[in-house]
XYZ file of C-alpha atoms in Angstrom:
787
model
C -11.222 17.308 35.172
C -7.167 18.168 34.799
C -5.491 20.026 37.684
C -3.061 22.619 37.453
C 0.279 21.271 36.132
C 2.161 22.407 39.325
C -0.400 20.757 41.694
C -0.595 17.454 40.164
C 2.140 14.081 40.191
C 3.213 12.712 37.184
C 1.543 9.371 38.100
C -1.674 10.941 38.774
C -1.749 12.231 35.257
C -0.994 9.175 33.710
C -3.820 7.271 35.713
C -6.399 10.505 34.902
C -5.771 9.985 31.222
C -6.135 6.296 31.450
C -9.898 6.838 32.753
C -10.519 9.668 30.252
C -9.822 7.265 27.454
C -12.311 4.971 28.695
C -15.141 7.329 29.485
C -14.736 10.779 27.191
C -15.610 11.063 23.698
C -12.281 10.559 21.243
C -12.879 14.448 20.104
C -12.689 15.365 24.028
C -9.689 13.149 24.842
C -7.615 14.521 21.782
C -8.443 18.145 22.963
C -7.076 17.599 26.439
C -3.559 15.829 25.029
C -3.134 18.574 22.874
C -3.413 20.919 26.173
C -1.770 18.363 28.389
C 1.578 18.075 25.926
C 1.652 22.435 25.970
C 1.387 22.618 29.555
C 3.196 19.727 30.901
C 6.929 19.539 31.512
C 8.886 16.904 29.474
C 9.512 15.231 32.988
C 5.928 14.384 33.863
C 5.145 13.897 29.834
C 8.041 11.323 29.442
C 5.738 8.668 32.164
C 2.509 8.963 29.559
C 4.806 8.640 26.093
C 4.747 4.932 25.927
C 1.639 5.057 27.079
C 0.231 7.349 24.730
C 1.801 5.658 21.650
C 0.449 2.331 22.568
C -3.059 3.821 22.756
C -2.561 5.152 19.662
C -0.374 2.291 17.054
C -1.387 -0.459 19.505
C 1.203 -2.608 21.546
C 3.635 -4.468 20.493
C 2.319 -8.157 21.150
C -1.472 -7.297 19.200
C -3.254 -7.107 22.406
C -3.562 -3.535 22.120
C -5.221 -2.308 19.259
C -5.109 1.043 19.400
C -6.947 3.485 16.826
C -7.230 0.839 14.217
C -5.314 3.430 11.692
C -5.362 1.073 8.974
C -9.076 0.870 9.082
C -9.881 4.141 9.658
C -10.748 6.166 6.070
C -11.545 9.454 5.245
C -15.326 9.001 5.685
C -14.853 8.390 9.271
C -15.779 10.980 12.092
C -12.648 10.446 13.747
C -10.226 10.671 10.714
C -9.543 14.626 10.475
C -9.154 14.528 14.209
C -6.530 11.748 14.383
C -4.613 13.160 11.002
C -4.687 16.579 12.816
C -2.643 14.829 16.188
C -0.224 13.020 14.225
C 0.876 15.394 11.272
C 4.488 15.552 11.088
C 3.777 19.222 12.148
C 1.039 18.233 14.922
C 0.749 18.002 18.679
C 2.276 14.262 18.853
C 5.610 15.093 16.948
C 5.644 18.238 19.383
C 5.340 15.901 22.119
C 8.347 13.409 20.675
C 10.796 16.622 20.026
C 9.908 17.990 23.613
C 11.319 14.585 25.072
C 13.870 14.472 22.416
C 15.385 17.714 24.147
C 15.850 16.035 27.491
C 17.622 12.805 25.765
C 15.064 10.081 27.411
C 15.401 6.831 25.984
C 12.465 3.837 25.633
C 13.109 0.375 25.352
C 12.077 -2.353 22.956
C 12.671 -5.952 23.804
C 15.039 -7.893 21.171
C 12.180 -10.352 20.612
C 9.929 -8.162 18.493
C 12.814 -6.989 15.756
C 12.374 -8.838 12.450
C 13.420 -12.636 12.293
C 16.866 -12.169 10.966
C 18.023 -9.114 13.168
C 16.435 -10.959 16.550
C 17.887 -14.296 15.590
C 21.183 -12.710 14.928
C 21.714 -10.959 18.185
C 20.414 -13.863 20.350
C 23.422 -16.118 19.060
C 25.570 -13.257 20.041
C 26.596 -11.241 16.561
C 24.949 -7.526 15.901
C 23.990 -7.563 12.318
C 25.268 -4.469 10.296
C 22.322 -2.581 10.868
C 23.121 1.197 11.929
C 19.734 1.540 14.122
C 21.233 -0.650 16.222
C 24.577 1.303 17.199
C 25.201 1.734 20.478
C 21.513 1.049 21.388
C 21.498 -2.338 22.542
C 21.562 -2.985 26.623
C 23.118 -5.844 28.280
C 21.067 -7.291 30.952
C 22.512 -9.715 33.684
C 19.731 -12.402 32.776
C 21.392 -13.146 29.417
C 21.220 -12.583 25.607
C 17.454 -13.658 25.592
C 16.104 -10.439 27.206
C 18.030 -7.764 25.412
C 16.197 -5.086 24.680
C 17.023 -1.763 22.195
C 16.934 1.743 24.259
C 15.557 3.987 21.410
C 15.159 7.908 21.359
C 11.911 9.143 21.169
C 11.638 10.062 17.653
C 12.933 6.481 16.902
C 10.480 4.985 19.316
C 8.031 6.439 17.736
C 8.477 5.853 14.098
C 9.160 2.378 15.440
C 6.282 1.374 16.714
C 4.361 3.180 14.110
C 6.222 0.612 11.400
C 5.422 -2.131 13.707
C 1.761 -1.605 13.746
C 1.478 -2.075 9.929
C 3.077 -5.725 10.751
C 1.835 -6.651 13.859
C -0.928 -9.896 14.200
C -4.196 -8.229 15.450
C -7.454 -9.423 16.102
C -10.119 -7.377 14.067
C -13.748 -8.088 14.004
C -15.289 -9.114 10.875
C -16.175 -6.845 8.055
C -13.252 -4.141 9.370
C -11.179 -5.053 6.079
C -10.598 -2.029 3.961
C -8.759 -0.730 1.165
C -5.187 0.294 2.941
C -4.955 2.689 -0.114
C -7.915 4.857 1.260
C -6.886 4.556 5.363
C -5.306 6.824 7.808
C -1.845 4.474 8.252
C -1.329 4.622 4.106
C -2.221 8.463 4.049
C 0.684 9.074 7.191
C 2.894 6.805 5.519
C 2.926 8.987 2.440
C 2.773 12.454 4.617
C 5.809 11.140 6.751
C 7.859 10.559 3.542
C 7.295 13.594 1.977
C 8.037 15.179 5.126
C 11.392 13.838 6.218
C 12.600 12.693 2.817
C 11.418 15.389 0.553
C 11.900 15.905 -3.107
C 12.119 19.872 -2.744
C 13.917 22.120 -0.253
C 15.257 20.498 3.048
C 13.636 18.894 6.279
C 12.366 21.565 8.514
C 13.983 22.355 11.282
C 12.072 21.443 14.557
C 9.708 24.299 15.677
C 10.803 23.872 19.530
C 13.451 25.441 21.045
C 14.865 24.834 24.406
C 17.425 26.093 26.822
C 19.761 23.559 25.512
C 19.287 25.364 22.250
C 17.644 22.970 19.618
C 16.529 19.667 19.576
C 19.366 17.387 20.235
C 19.920 14.726 17.477
C 21.379 10.896 18.477
C 25.207 10.650 19.489
C 27.256 11.561 15.784
C 28.381 8.724 13.699
C 31.887 8.020 13.439
C 33.306 7.599 9.960
C 34.296 4.007 10.103
C 30.642 3.284 10.579
C 28.810 2.434 7.425
C 25.784 4.693 6.230
C 23.427 2.104 5.741
C 25.347 -1.465 6.745
C 24.105 -4.305 4.776
C 27.394 -6.070 4.309
C 27.978 -9.830 4.277
C 30.252 -9.791 7.128
C 29.220 -10.057 10.557
C 31.747 -9.513 13.737
C 30.897 -10.389 17.462
C 28.756 -8.258 20.105
C 32.087 -7.032 21.748
C 33.825 -5.754 19.103
C 31.327 -4.193 16.984
C 30.007 -3.032 20.315
C 33.769 -0.885 20.958
C 34.033 -0.023 17.416
C 31.300 1.878 17.137
C 31.628 4.558 20.092
C 30.572 7.759 18.771
C 33.870 9.876 17.698
C 33.810 13.764 18.609
C 35.434 14.182 14.837
C 32.444 13.045 13.287
C 31.146 15.300 10.458
C 28.611 17.732 12.224
C 26.638 18.296 9.057
C 25.078 14.645 9.824
C 23.133 15.966 12.412
C 21.194 17.913 9.907
C 19.261 14.919 8.239
C 19.564 12.617 11.582
C 15.345 12.104 11.684
C 15.545 11.171 7.914
C 17.997 8.592 8.410
C 16.221 7.225 11.278
C 12.784 7.257 9.482
C 14.488 5.498 6.768
C 16.440 2.750 8.774
C 13.023 1.717 10.800
C 11.232 1.605 7.722
C 13.769 -0.712 5.760
C 14.271 -2.830 8.712
C 10.677 -3.338 9.743
C 8.987 -3.629 6.809
C 11.903 -5.499 4.321
C 14.407 -7.257 6.676
C 12.323 -10.740 7.517
C 14.200 -12.675 5.157
C 17.889 -13.163 5.744
C 20.578 -12.814 2.795
C 22.825 -15.522 4.286
C 19.483 -17.950 4.477
C 18.566 -16.951 0.778
C 21.842 -17.651 -0.355
C 22.329 -21.107 1.156
C 19.024 -22.549 0.891
C 17.201 -20.492 -1.827
C 14.098 -20.814 0.452
C 13.536 -18.090 2.952
C 10.460 -19.932 4.801
C 12.860 -22.279 6.166
C 13.632 -20.730 9.430
C 12.147 -17.720 9.011
C 8.390 -17.944 8.583
C 6.819 -14.483 7.968
C 4.131 -14.475 5.285
C 3.275 -10.481 4.263
C 0.022 -9.519 3.911
C -1.286 -6.892 0.857
C -1.315 -4.256 2.930
C 2.053 -4.763 4.006
C 2.912 -5.265 0.031
C 1.040 -1.853 -0.543
C 3.037 0.165 1.981
C 6.429 -1.465 0.714
C 5.380 0.042 -2.996
C 4.626 3.244 -1.605
C 8.118 3.635 -0.062
C 9.897 2.292 -3.369
C 8.177 4.897 -5.120
C 8.960 7.819 -2.654
C 12.205 6.769 -2.553
C 12.885 6.720 -6.232
C 10.968 10.113 -6.488
C 13.547 11.420 -3.894
C 16.506 9.792 -5.399
C 15.496 11.276 -8.784
C 15.220 14.921 -7.199
C 18.983 14.947 -6.715
C 20.605 17.888 -8.710
C 22.165 17.102 -11.632
C 25.727 18.607 -10.902
C 25.637 16.669 -7.985
C 25.341 13.447 -9.669
C 28.880 13.520 -11.423
C 30.532 15.643 -8.414
C 33.402 13.756 -7.443
C 33.918 16.181 -3.971
C 31.184 16.342 -1.469
C 32.580 19.373 0.341
C 29.488 21.716 -1.107
C 27.278 18.604 -1.239
C 24.532 18.851 1.583
C 23.726 15.955 3.478
C 20.135 15.643 2.291
C 21.479 15.728 -1.233
C 24.219 13.126 -0.378
C 21.432 10.689 1.031
C 19.741 11.164 -2.554
C 22.656 9.710 -4.200
C 23.158 6.769 -2.230
C 19.938 6.089 -0.737
C 18.103 3.292 -3.112
C 21.346 1.410 -3.435
C 22.590 1.078 -0.119
C 19.222 1.187 2.082
C 16.889 -0.747 -0.189
C 18.382 -2.998 -2.765
C 19.033 -5.918 -1.347
C 16.600 -6.383 1.304
C 13.769 -5.394 -1.566
C 15.632 -8.247 -3.441
C 15.195 -11.081 -1.141
C 11.864 -9.959 -0.019
C 10.285 -10.000 -3.342
C 12.455 -13.030 -4.208
C 10.324 -14.895 -1.036
C 6.955 -13.176 -2.169
C 7.728 -14.799 -6.149
C 8.543 -17.911 -4.959
C 5.644 -18.449 -1.832
C 2.745 -16.222 -2.697
C -0.389 -17.953 -3.484
C -1.006 -18.316 -7.776
C -4.058 -15.939 -7.753
C -5.099 -12.455 -8.690
C -3.354 -10.916 -5.316
C -0.009 -11.222 -6.825
C -1.058 -8.106 -8.596
C 0.507 -6.155 -5.383
C 3.926 -8.004 -5.347
C 4.354 -7.516 -9.205
C 3.305 -3.749 -9.152
C 5.781 -3.107 -6.664
C 8.698 -5.250 -8.622
C 7.694 -3.071 -11.772
C 8.098 0.365 -9.577
C 11.787 -0.466 -8.834
C 12.595 -1.734 -12.098
C 11.225 1.657 -13.488
C 12.721 4.520 -11.577
C 12.676 6.943 -14.788
C 8.713 6.850 -13.976
C 9.184 8.921 -11.196
C 11.357 11.900 -12.257
C 8.646 14.134 -11.741
C 8.798 15.285 -15.423
C 5.390 15.665 -17.274
C 5.136 13.019 -19.777
C 2.881 11.461 -22.253
C 2.496 7.861 -21.766
C 2.238 7.540 -25.626
C 5.143 9.088 -26.551
C 6.742 7.836 -23.613
C 6.300 4.272 -24.336
C 7.933 4.792 -27.894
C 10.479 7.337 -26.590
C 12.116 4.173 -24.158
C 14.214 4.419 -21.543
C 16.810 7.251 -21.114
C 20.349 6.476 -21.639
C 21.258 8.149 -18.187
C 19.519 4.997 -16.478
C 21.960 2.220 -18.148
C 24.027 2.390 -15.028
C 20.923 1.663 -12.761
C 19.854 -1.400 -14.925
C 23.556 -2.694 -14.758
C 23.712 -2.544 -10.911
C 20.455 -4.138 -10.475
C 20.697 -6.598 -13.038
C 19.165 -9.276 -10.917
C 16.148 -7.616 -10.296
C 15.592 -7.681 -13.922
C 16.846 -10.973 -14.651
C 16.236 -13.111 -11.973
C 12.728 -12.002 -10.616
C 11.922 -12.000 -14.679
C 12.586 -15.628 -14.520
C 10.896 -15.786 -11.283
C 7.730 -14.682 -12.929
C 7.980 -16.989 -15.790
C 7.982 -19.958 -13.160
C 4.726 -18.401 -11.686
C 3.032 -17.691 -15.038
C 3.205 -21.024 -16.958
C 1.322 -22.713 -13.857
C -1.291 -20.043 -13.974
C -5.049 -19.944 -15.633
C -4.050 -17.110 -18.348
C -7.762 -17.266 -19.764
C -8.573 -15.629 -16.273
C -8.658 -11.646 -17.224
C -6.422 -10.689 -14.175
C -3.927 -13.179 -14.870
C -3.549 -11.867 -18.153
C -3.747 -8.452 -17.250
C -0.355 -9.441 -15.151
C 1.245 -10.763 -17.847
C 0.671 -7.875 -20.107
C 1.690 -5.316 -17.786
C 5.076 -7.201 -17.523
C 5.517 -7.614 -21.035
C 4.559 -4.104 -21.532
C 7.316 -2.916 -19.061
C 10.262 -5.002 -20.656
C 9.308 -4.327 -24.229
C 10.363 -0.849 -23.391
C 13.057 0.563 -26.305
C 16.270 0.471 -24.916
C 15.362 -1.923 -21.972
C 15.877 -5.193 -23.100
C 19.410 -3.813 -25.158
C 20.608 -2.142 -21.400
C 19.937 -6.098 -19.687
C 21.635 -7.671 -22.022
C 24.741 -5.386 -22.006
C 24.629 -6.181 -18.197
C 24.347 -9.707 -18.736
C 27.724 -9.250 -20.824
C 29.619 -7.299 -18.402
C 28.737 -10.158 -15.695
C 29.733 -12.972 -18.003
C 33.033 -11.315 -18.991
C 36.124 -13.522 -18.366
C 37.819 -12.871 -14.404
C 41.399 -11.884 -16.169
C 39.622 -8.460 -17.146
C 39.911 -8.059 -13.395
C 43.432 -8.732 -12.948
C 44.658 -5.507 -12.268
C 41.839 -5.610 -9.092
C 42.956 -8.777 -7.436
C 43.203 -7.213 -4.477
C 39.617 -6.193 -4.253
C 36.726 -8.865 -2.877
C 33.159 -8.683 -4.381
C 31.294 -6.719 -1.974
C 27.733 -6.623 -0.926
C 25.531 -3.303 -1.536
C 25.885 -2.251 1.843
C 29.471 -2.563 2.040
C 31.800 0.501 2.150
C 32.355 3.727 4.259
C 30.198 6.186 5.810
C 28.561 8.151 3.021
C 29.845 11.523 4.300
C 33.357 10.124 5.089
C 35.987 10.727 1.946
C 34.154 9.552 -0.937
C 36.275 6.514 -2.748
C 37.989 6.887 -6.145
C 34.978 6.159 -8.990
C 34.736 2.708 -9.925
C 35.042 2.842 -13.657
C 35.134 -0.659 -14.504
C 31.639 -1.491 -14.765
C 32.324 -5.207 -15.083
C 33.434 -4.952 -11.340
C 30.554 -3.383 -10.310
C 27.668 -5.746 -12.081
C 30.034 -8.619 -10.821
C 30.045 -7.186 -7.403
C 26.111 -6.692 -7.539
C 25.873 -10.350 -8.690
C 28.085 -12.114 -6.383
C 26.755 -9.953 -3.301
C 23.271 -11.147 -3.600
C 23.767 -14.691 -4.970
C 26.804 -15.487 -3.505
C 30.362 -16.178 -5.129
C 29.411 -19.725 -6.349
C 26.005 -18.544 -7.955
C 25.137 -20.020 -11.018
C 23.842 -17.283 -12.943
C 21.212 -18.219 -15.735
C 20.755 -15.535 -18.112
C 17.511 -13.695 -19.225
C 18.512 -13.564 -23.039
C 20.290 -16.751 -23.289
C 18.984 -20.342 -24.340
C 17.751 -22.231 -21.464
C 15.342 -19.376 -20.806
C 14.242 -18.522 -24.189
C 12.979 -21.857 -24.444
C 10.704 -21.121 -21.559
C 9.678 -18.114 -23.111
C 8.962 -19.656 -26.202
C 6.999 -22.178 -23.920
C 5.006 -19.215 -22.148
C 4.411 -17.905 -26.205
C 2.593 -21.305 -26.490
C 0.541 -21.184 -23.353
C -0.707 -17.408 -24.218
C -1.698 -18.340 -27.890
C -3.660 -21.696 -26.671
C -5.283 -19.352 -23.555
C -6.211 -16.855 -26.466
C -8.115 -19.480 -28.518
C -9.757 -20.687 -25.503
C -10.969 -17.403 -24.859
C -12.342 -16.850 -28.057
C -14.404 -20.413 -27.986
C -16.058 -19.160 -24.268
C -16.608 -16.051 -26.197
C -18.301 -17.777 -28.871
C -20.268 -20.371 -27.403
C -20.907 -18.893 -23.466
C -24.005 -16.978 -24.694
C -25.372 -19.560 -26.400
C -25.046 -22.454 -23.712
C -26.209 -19.704 -21.085
C -29.550 -19.112 -23.065
C -30.081 -23.108 -23.839
C -29.416 -24.123 -20.050
C -31.235 -21.103 -18.058
C -34.618 -22.474 -18.903
C -33.799 -26.590 -19.776
C -32.197 -26.879 -16.662
C -35.273 -26.329 -14.615
C -36.605 -29.581 -16.280
C -33.309 -31.332 -15.814
C -32.755 -31.316 -19.550
C -29.790 -29.214 -19.434
C -26.376 -29.442 -17.933
C -26.947 -29.073 -14.348
C -23.370 -30.199 -13.490
C -22.006 -27.094 -15.909
C -20.171 -29.789 -17.407
C -20.115 -27.743 -20.851
C -17.939 -24.880 -19.145
C -14.082 -24.488 -20.056
C -12.153 -24.588 -16.767
C -10.043 -22.044 -18.086
C -12.630 -19.247 -16.934
C -13.640 -17.552 -14.052
C -17.700 -17.364 -13.589
C -17.436 -13.667 -14.820
C -14.812 -14.160 -17.798
C -17.795 -13.541 -20.195
C -18.272 -10.699 -22.622
C -16.375 -7.872 -22.266
C -14.379 -10.044 -19.476
C -13.236 -12.433 -22.427
C -12.758 -9.442 -24.743
C -10.241 -8.153 -22.485
C -8.476 -11.361 -22.088
C -7.990 -12.024 -25.763
C -6.647 -7.891 -25.949
C -4.130 -8.688 -23.153
C -2.763 -11.996 -24.540
C -2.810 -10.638 -28.368
C -0.672 -7.520 -27.249
C 1.666 -9.502 -24.713
C 2.481 -11.743 -27.608
C 3.590 -8.454 -29.505
C 5.963 -7.542 -26.685
C 7.381 -10.475 -25.781
C 8.237 -10.837 -29.403
C 9.716 -7.290 -29.259
C 11.910 -8.244 -26.460
C 13.253 -11.614 -27.653
C 13.170 -10.816 -31.195
C 10.864 -12.778 -32.775
C 9.829 -11.865 -36.095
C 6.184 -12.467 -37.641
C 7.307 -15.401 -39.425
C 9.548 -16.952 -36.857
C 6.342 -16.664 -34.770
C 4.008 -18.675 -37.135
C 6.476 -21.236 -37.458
C 6.825 -21.492 -33.598
C 2.914 -21.835 -33.295
C 3.071 -24.242 -36.032
C 6.201 -26.495 -34.587
C 4.517 -26.279 -30.551
C 1.015 -27.464 -32.337
C -0.194 -24.548 -30.466
C -2.987 -24.082 -33.370
C -4.990 -27.071 -31.816
C -8.354 -27.761 -34.128
C -11.324 -29.039 -32.240
C -10.550 -32.937 -32.443
C -7.755 -32.386 -30.910
C -9.309 -30.543 -27.850
C -11.468 -33.153 -27.313
C -8.842 -35.546 -26.484
C -8.128 -36.339 -22.953
C -5.486 -34.060 -21.031
C -1.756 -35.857 -21.321
C -1.671 -38.222 -18.538
C 0.574 -41.385 -17.440
C -1.175 -44.669 -16.208
C -0.384 -45.139 -12.365
C -0.967 -47.622 -9.664
C -4.545 -46.064 -9.171
C -5.532 -44.483 -12.588
C -4.567 -41.818 -14.675
C -1.911 -39.176 -13.346
C -1.281 -35.567 -15.106
C 1.949 -35.551 -16.642
C 3.118 -31.394 -16.413
C 2.279 -30.873 -20.150
C -1.571 -32.333 -18.945
C -1.590 -30.053 -16.119
C -0.966 -26.986 -18.598
C -3.538 -28.033 -20.732
C -6.138 -28.459 -17.638
C -4.922 -24.975 -16.332
C -5.790 -22.801 -19.946
C -8.865 -25.229 -20.698
C -7.541 -26.509 -23.461
C -8.197 -29.896 -22.685
C -10.583 -31.804 -19.741
C -11.865 -34.341 -18.391
C -15.461 -35.052 -18.317
C -16.653 -34.618 -14.951
C -19.359 -36.706 -13.574
C -19.984 -38.469 -10.368
C -18.405 -41.648 -9.725
C -19.951 -42.525 -6.326
C -23.095 -44.524 -5.426
C -25.887 -43.107 -7.496
C -28.429 -43.018 -4.428
C -26.109 -40.699 -2.759
C -24.814 -38.522 -5.135
C -25.972 -34.446 -4.093
C -29.070 -33.256 -4.541
C -29.712 -31.629 -7.674
C -31.803 -27.995 -8.254
C -34.103 -30.002 -10.710
C -34.989 -32.146 -7.585
C -36.939 -31.546 -4.656
C -34.914 -32.473 -1.559
C -37.860 -33.475 0.700
C -39.066 -36.159 -1.745
C -35.260 -37.176 -2.763
C -34.740 -38.108 1.608
C -38.328 -39.835 1.453
C -38.025 -41.887 -1.442
C -34.476 -42.924 -0.203
C -35.779 -44.020 3.086
C -38.404 -45.922 1.465
C -36.269 -47.763 -1.063
C -33.846 -48.688 1.582
C -36.651 -50.064 3.621
C -37.734 -52.366 0.632
C -34.302 -53.078 -0.707
C -32.953 -54.073 2.827
C -36.318 -56.637 3.359
C -36.322 -58.047 0.085
C -32.701 -57.881 -1.123
C -31.980 -61.445 -1.135
C -35.433 -61.996 -3.428
C -34.273 -59.387 -5.972
C -30.515 -61.249 -6.025
C -32.210 -64.292 -6.647
C -34.388 -63.035 -9.638
C -31.463 -61.158 -11.077
C -29.149 -64.147 -11.047
C -31.849 -66.408 -13.196
C -30.930 -66.856 -16.824
C -34.529 -67.049 -17.903
C -36.803 -64.486 -19.407
C -38.069 -63.086 -15.698
C -33.897 -62.437 -14.633
C -33.450 -60.552 -17.602
C -36.779 -58.045 -16.633
C -35.339 -58.219 -13.289
C -32.247 -56.885 -14.248
C -33.470 -54.290 -16.557
C -35.601 -52.835 -13.931
C -33.378 -53.151 -10.810
C -29.975 -53.105 -11.970
C -27.980 -50.096 -12.326
C -26.226 -49.348 -15.259
C -22.336 -49.588 -15.609
C -21.034 -46.128 -14.136
C -18.497 -45.876 -16.775
C -19.816 -45.740 -20.555
C -17.497 -46.780 -23.852
C -15.795 -43.618 -24.887
C -16.818 -41.211 -22.273
C -13.596 -39.046 -20.857
C -13.894 -39.750 -17.437
C -11.569 -37.914 -14.771
C -8.666 -40.126 -12.617
C -10.429 -42.404 -10.345
C -8.565 -44.838 -7.618
C -9.690 -48.369 -8.197
C -12.066 -49.123 -5.862
C -14.967 -51.785 -6.307
C -17.915 -50.370 -7.548
C -19.966 -54.029 -6.756
C -21.897 -52.386 -3.955
C -23.425 -49.888 -6.806
C -24.056 -52.183 -9.043
C -26.355 -54.536 -6.766
C -30.173 -55.268 -7.857
C -31.908 -52.675 -5.739
C -34.859 -50.632 -6.188
C -34.705 -46.893 -6.820
C -37.090 -44.556 -6.689
C -35.087 -41.242 -6.874
C -36.687 -40.567 -10.130
C -39.777 -39.713 -8.676
C -38.580 -36.860 -6.846
C -37.403 -34.882 -10.025
C -39.427 -31.834 -11.171
C -39.716 -32.943 -14.655
C -41.380 -36.331 -13.786
C -43.019 -34.447 -11.251
C -44.673 -32.341 -13.802
C -45.004 -34.979 -16.430
C -47.245 -37.062 -13.882
C -49.417 -34.291 -13.081
C -50.035 -33.613 -17.210
C -50.843 -37.560 -17.011
C -53.505 -37.243 -14.458
C -54.939 -33.663 -16.054
C -55.063 -35.795 -19.097
C -56.716 -38.584 -17.292
C -59.215 -36.309 -15.805
C -60.481 -35.131 -19.089
C -61.443 -38.203 -20.057
C -63.398 -38.800 -16.630
C -60.941 -41.605 -15.399
C -60.786 -41.373 -11.418
C -57.424 -41.266 -9.342
C -56.986 -44.849 -8.841
C -57.643 -45.670 -12.806
C -55.461 -43.234 -13.593
C -52.559 -44.503 -11.605
C -53.431 -47.969 -12.617
C -53.393 -46.809 -16.766
C -49.957 -44.739 -15.787
C -48.284 -48.252 -14.154
C -49.575 -50.332 -17.256
C -48.102 -48.249 -19.898
C -45.086 -47.628 -17.873
C -44.511 -51.513 -17.123
C -45.135 -52.132 -21.072
C -42.797 -49.264 -22.032
C -39.856 -51.066 -20.108
C -40.530 -54.608 -20.995
C -40.756 -53.366 -25.134
C -37.284 -51.849 -24.222
C -35.743 -54.809 -22.240
C -32.468 -56.393 -24.084
C -34.459 -59.873 -24.480
C -36.341 -58.036 -27.293
C -33.126 -56.834 -29.098
């Protein structure tokens, strides 16, 4: 039971709440927390705030799991309680505002910041990150124990955002789709509340003796609105230059929560790979090993989609306005949010994912995030018909967006090509990904806009002679978005060059999307798609017939127990409707690629003939393309592509000791093991006699070799998979093998023979003797000596 606020010390309040959380039902705990937040003053609530936030979102080190928001779905009894408690107008946010009014601070160790930020600070350089302005605490023990002092709102959002990427020990079976989880819904709710597409952010509903909730210290006009510059300065210099100025624009205070939320989300979810590392090594994983989960990428996609919708809601008259005196801070934020906050970090994030994500269907989440970013026109809020919208194409007003995000289209398209030529396209999920990308890039006007952007970038340098004093800037470089706006740069060449050099470095070698080199890769992809399409057709034609033949016959061991008949190109479920879908996706992908790269039907036919993609059955029965290596055959790049797409294959056969091969479905496991033990004992005891018998040159030697020597493992004309050159002499020594007696087929035949003998009144011994005699005579007649 809670004592009256006036009678209880803060330490007792925290102790009681901790005890209640372990002993009382969840609903009752939440109800008491609501009462505590209403009744207690900020001075006492200040002491329980860090504990409460950790109880909800978990600790930064992952030891405390919290309320498991990532696994909490609407069907759970807790769901509504949690959502009511954490919504933007709920009790938890009321607590945040109550503490914000008193200007309390909460510390976050720098060691829990994303890799690039943490490393930079520990090396004594403050990154261009507005979230860090004036918030670093310098301890006497040195830079390794630095911490950030955040206000209550920043601290709450930091802990909320961190819970997505903090590794936690969850029990098995807890994994559910993030799209349905409380965490995903809360991210969506916070974005819509603090970055509204209509109206403004609701003011804090709570007022105190100091007036409304106090925002953080005002930002000096010299501080970038969203600093993602490529130049960093020392901690000391940055610390001095970022002291707040009393002359800062007070209008900025209206949206400080929106800005704080955005900065936290972008830093915690996207800033895991540094631009500098990317430019130097093109491989961010070298020093910054961070692997995003599918849930993480799903949330990033939600952020991208909302920021596009937020940006697209900018009033038309504000887009072209050159003065900002009558523009509200929220509208000004809409104008710059995507370019200054997201572009650079998302580009490096996606580049890493394209290069390091596994080559499987889970890549779809990364793909859709990329496609969401490069299609902002989908989030304008206008009601459109997908069919007519596809034909209408990309509106002309998006030309500048395409040009100023050129690498998002061209470099990432190249990254996608590099992945897809190594992917099994007979798998319907992979075929769908190719179709999705081809459909997006085939939108009327888009390829023309991209090509125009490339032409602008490739303009010779002398075009810029009148701008010699300027340097090429990264996207985030520049003054505060609320400071006096710089003159409008009409030179599109300068804009595109700034974009490319800012992300790829001044010495980058740009590879054109519509250049000769990439066109060759596209033609190769068209060949692969056409071959995969043919393979899908073969599977469709053969799968039903082969499945029917083998379902019954394999029980007797007369079918294809090793499933050697299947194509390597498809998954188990790639039959029937799935194969038809694969064929449809690939067919339409070919059409779209021809539209994008302007290939007509005649050129396509010629391409197929030239590249030999129309392979006949005889050609498909050849071995994959290989070279002879020291230890056998080695697949070439062409051979790998042929195997991946099911165009050619090795015949997979067991090449080890025949007696030790895996137990088949048509064999009795107990009998296989029993007969192996008996055979081993006989072979061990009489091995010498068997060798002597089989080495004789006469008739008895021929007979011994026929019954006791294993046949050659490799038959003439059979297509074997590559193997190392190991000696197989041990497999071929004369020995007794009884394994065939463990086969259900042999057992069934023996049973039928005994039943047949019983019909003619033969006894058990007589039937056995007769069977052995007939078997010996059959072997004698088939012995090579008679041939």
